[in-house]
PDB file of C-alpha atoms in Angstrom:
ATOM      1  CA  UNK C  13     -48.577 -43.279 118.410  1.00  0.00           C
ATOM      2  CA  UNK C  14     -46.451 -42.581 120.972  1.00  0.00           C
ATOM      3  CA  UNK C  15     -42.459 -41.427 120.297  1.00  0.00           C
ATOM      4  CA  UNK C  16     -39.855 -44.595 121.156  1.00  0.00           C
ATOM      5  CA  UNK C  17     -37.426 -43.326 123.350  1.00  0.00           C
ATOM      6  CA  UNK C  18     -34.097 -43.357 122.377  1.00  0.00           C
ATOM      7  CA  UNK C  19     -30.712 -42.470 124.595  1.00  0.00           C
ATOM      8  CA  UNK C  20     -27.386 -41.471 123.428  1.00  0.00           C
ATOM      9  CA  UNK C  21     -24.752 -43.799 124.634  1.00  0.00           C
ATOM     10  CA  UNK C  22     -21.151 -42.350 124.903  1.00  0.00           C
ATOM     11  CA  UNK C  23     -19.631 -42.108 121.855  1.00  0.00           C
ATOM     12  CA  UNK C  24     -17.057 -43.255 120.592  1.00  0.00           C
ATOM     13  CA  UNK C  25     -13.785 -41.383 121.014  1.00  0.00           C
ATOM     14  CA  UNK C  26     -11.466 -40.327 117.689  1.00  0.00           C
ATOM     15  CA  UNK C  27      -9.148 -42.887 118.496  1.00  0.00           C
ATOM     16  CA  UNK C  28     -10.446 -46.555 119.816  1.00  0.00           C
ATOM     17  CA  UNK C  29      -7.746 -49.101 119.882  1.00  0.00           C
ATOM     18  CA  UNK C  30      -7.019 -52.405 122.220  1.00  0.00           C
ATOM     19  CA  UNK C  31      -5.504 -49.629 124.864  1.00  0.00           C
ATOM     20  CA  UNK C  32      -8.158 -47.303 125.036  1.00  0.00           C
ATOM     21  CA  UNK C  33     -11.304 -50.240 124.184  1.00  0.00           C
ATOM     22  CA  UNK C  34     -11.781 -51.652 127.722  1.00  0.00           C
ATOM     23  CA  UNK C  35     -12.582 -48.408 129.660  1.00  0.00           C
ATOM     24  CA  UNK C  36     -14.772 -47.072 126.888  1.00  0.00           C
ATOM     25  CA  UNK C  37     -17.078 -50.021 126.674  1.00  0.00           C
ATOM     26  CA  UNK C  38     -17.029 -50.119 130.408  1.00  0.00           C
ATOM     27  CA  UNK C  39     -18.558 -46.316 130.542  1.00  0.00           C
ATOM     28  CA  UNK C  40     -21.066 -47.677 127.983  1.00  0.00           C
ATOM     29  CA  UNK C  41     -21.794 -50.232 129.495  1.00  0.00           C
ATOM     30  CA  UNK C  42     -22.937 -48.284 132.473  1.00  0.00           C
ATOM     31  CA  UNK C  43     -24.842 -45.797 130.851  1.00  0.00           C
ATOM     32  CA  UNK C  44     -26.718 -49.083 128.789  1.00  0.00           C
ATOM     33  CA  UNK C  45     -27.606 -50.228 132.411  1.00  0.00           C
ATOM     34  CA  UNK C  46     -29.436 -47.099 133.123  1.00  0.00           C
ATOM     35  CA  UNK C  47     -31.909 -47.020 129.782  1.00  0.00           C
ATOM     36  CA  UNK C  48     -35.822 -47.981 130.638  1.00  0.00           C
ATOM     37  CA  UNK C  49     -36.686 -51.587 128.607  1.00  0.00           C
ATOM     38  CA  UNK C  50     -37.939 -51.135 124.879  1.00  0.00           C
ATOM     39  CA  UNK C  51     -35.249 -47.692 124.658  1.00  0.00           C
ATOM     40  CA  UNK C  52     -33.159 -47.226 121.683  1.00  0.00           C
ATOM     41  CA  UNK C  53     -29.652 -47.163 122.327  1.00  0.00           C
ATOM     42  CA  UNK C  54     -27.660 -44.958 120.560  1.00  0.00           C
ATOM     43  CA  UNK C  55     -24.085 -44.728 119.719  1.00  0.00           C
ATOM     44  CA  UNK C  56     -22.107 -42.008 117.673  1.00  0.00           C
ATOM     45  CA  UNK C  57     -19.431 -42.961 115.628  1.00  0.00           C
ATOM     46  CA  UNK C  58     -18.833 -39.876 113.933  1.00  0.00           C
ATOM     47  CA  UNK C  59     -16.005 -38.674 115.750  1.00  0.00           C
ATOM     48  CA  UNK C  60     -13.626 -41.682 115.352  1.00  0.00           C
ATOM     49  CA  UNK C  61     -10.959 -41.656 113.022  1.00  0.00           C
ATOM     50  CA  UNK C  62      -7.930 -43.869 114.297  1.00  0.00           C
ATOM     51  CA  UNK C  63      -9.244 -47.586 115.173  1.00  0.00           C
ATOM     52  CA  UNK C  64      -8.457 -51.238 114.826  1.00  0.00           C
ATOM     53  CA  UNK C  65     -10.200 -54.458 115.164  1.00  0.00           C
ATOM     54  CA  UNK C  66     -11.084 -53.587 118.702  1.00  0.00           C
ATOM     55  CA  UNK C  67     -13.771 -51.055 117.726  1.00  0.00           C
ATOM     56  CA  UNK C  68     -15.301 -53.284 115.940  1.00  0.00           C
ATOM     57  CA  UNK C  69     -15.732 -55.911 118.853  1.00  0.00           C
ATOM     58  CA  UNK C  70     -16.740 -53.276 121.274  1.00  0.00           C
ATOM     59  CA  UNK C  71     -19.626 -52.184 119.365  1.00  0.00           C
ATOM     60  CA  UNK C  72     -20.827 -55.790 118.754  1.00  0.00           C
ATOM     61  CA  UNK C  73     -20.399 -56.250 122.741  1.00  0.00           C
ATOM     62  CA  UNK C  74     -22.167 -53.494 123.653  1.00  0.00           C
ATOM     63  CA  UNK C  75     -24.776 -54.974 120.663  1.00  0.00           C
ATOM     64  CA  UNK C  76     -25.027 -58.136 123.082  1.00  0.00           C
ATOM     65  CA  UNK C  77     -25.759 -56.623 125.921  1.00  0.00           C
ATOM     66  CA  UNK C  78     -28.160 -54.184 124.181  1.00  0.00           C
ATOM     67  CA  UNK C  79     -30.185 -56.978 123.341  1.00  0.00           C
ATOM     68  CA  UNK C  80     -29.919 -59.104 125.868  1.00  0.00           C
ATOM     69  CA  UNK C  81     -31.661 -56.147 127.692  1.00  0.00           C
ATOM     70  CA  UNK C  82     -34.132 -55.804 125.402  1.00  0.00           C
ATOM     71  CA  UNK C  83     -33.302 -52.545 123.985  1.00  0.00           C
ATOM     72  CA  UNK C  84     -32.996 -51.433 120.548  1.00  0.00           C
ATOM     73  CA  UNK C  85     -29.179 -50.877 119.042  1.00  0.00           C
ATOM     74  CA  UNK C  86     -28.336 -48.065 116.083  1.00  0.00           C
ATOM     75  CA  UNK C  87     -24.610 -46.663 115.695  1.00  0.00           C
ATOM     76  CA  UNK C  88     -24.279 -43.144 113.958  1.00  0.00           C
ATOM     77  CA  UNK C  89     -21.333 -42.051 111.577  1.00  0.00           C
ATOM     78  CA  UNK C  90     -19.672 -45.174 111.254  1.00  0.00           C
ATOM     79  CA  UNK C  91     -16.498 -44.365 109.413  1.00  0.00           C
ATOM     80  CA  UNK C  92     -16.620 -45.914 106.229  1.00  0.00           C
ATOM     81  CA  UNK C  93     -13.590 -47.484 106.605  1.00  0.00           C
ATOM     82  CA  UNK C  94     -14.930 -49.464 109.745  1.00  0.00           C
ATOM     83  CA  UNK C  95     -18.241 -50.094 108.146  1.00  0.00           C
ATOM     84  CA  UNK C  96     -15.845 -52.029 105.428  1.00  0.00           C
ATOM     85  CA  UNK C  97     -14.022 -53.569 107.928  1.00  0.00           C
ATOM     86  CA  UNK C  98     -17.394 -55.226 109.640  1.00  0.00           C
ATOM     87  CA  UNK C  99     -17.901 -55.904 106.042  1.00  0.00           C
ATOM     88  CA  UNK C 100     -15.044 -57.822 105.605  1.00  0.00           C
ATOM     89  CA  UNK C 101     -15.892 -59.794 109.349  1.00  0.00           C
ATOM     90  CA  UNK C 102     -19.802 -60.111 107.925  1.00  0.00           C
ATOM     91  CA  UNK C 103     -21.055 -58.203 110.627  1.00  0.00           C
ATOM     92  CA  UNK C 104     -22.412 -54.873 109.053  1.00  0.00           C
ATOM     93  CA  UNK C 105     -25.864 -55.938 109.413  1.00  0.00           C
ATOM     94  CA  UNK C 106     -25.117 -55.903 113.000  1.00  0.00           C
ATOM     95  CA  UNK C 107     -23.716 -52.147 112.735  1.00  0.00           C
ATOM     96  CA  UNK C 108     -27.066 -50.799 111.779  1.00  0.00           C
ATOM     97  CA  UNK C 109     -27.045 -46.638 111.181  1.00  0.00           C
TER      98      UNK C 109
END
């Protein structure tokens, strides 16, 4: 069976507020463009430590677009402290790791 590809996405910086949201999903945005249909994209969380709401709705745009592409979607080391915040929203399933 052959391997699905899967492509690393940028990921996400250590701090992802309202400022800094627009220009990041932009440059991932781009790089989603570029994946072949039926790729994984992938997205690392792990290095994000200051956030607010706006990480959340970045990741569930880039989700969209994902999908509307036909692609497969899978964020890694989402800081627990987001993961309860798309808890809170009802959105973790949408978040998956």
């Amino acid at each position: 069976m052959p391997s699905v590809l899967e492509a690393t996405l940028p990921a996400l910086p250590a701090v992802l507020t309202h400022e800094q949201a627009p220009r990041w999903l932009a440059d991932a945005e781009r790089a989603l463009a570029s994946l072949p249909a039926g790729a994984t994209a992938v997205v690392s969380a792990a290095a994000l430590q200051g956030f607010d709401s706006s990480a959340l709705a970045v990741l569930l745009a880039l989700r969209r677009a994902a999908l509307r592409r036909g692609l497969g979607w899978r964020v890694e080391g989402l800081p627990p402290k987001l993961r309860t915040l798309a808890e809170v929203y009802g959105v973790a399933e949408l978040l998956p790791g």
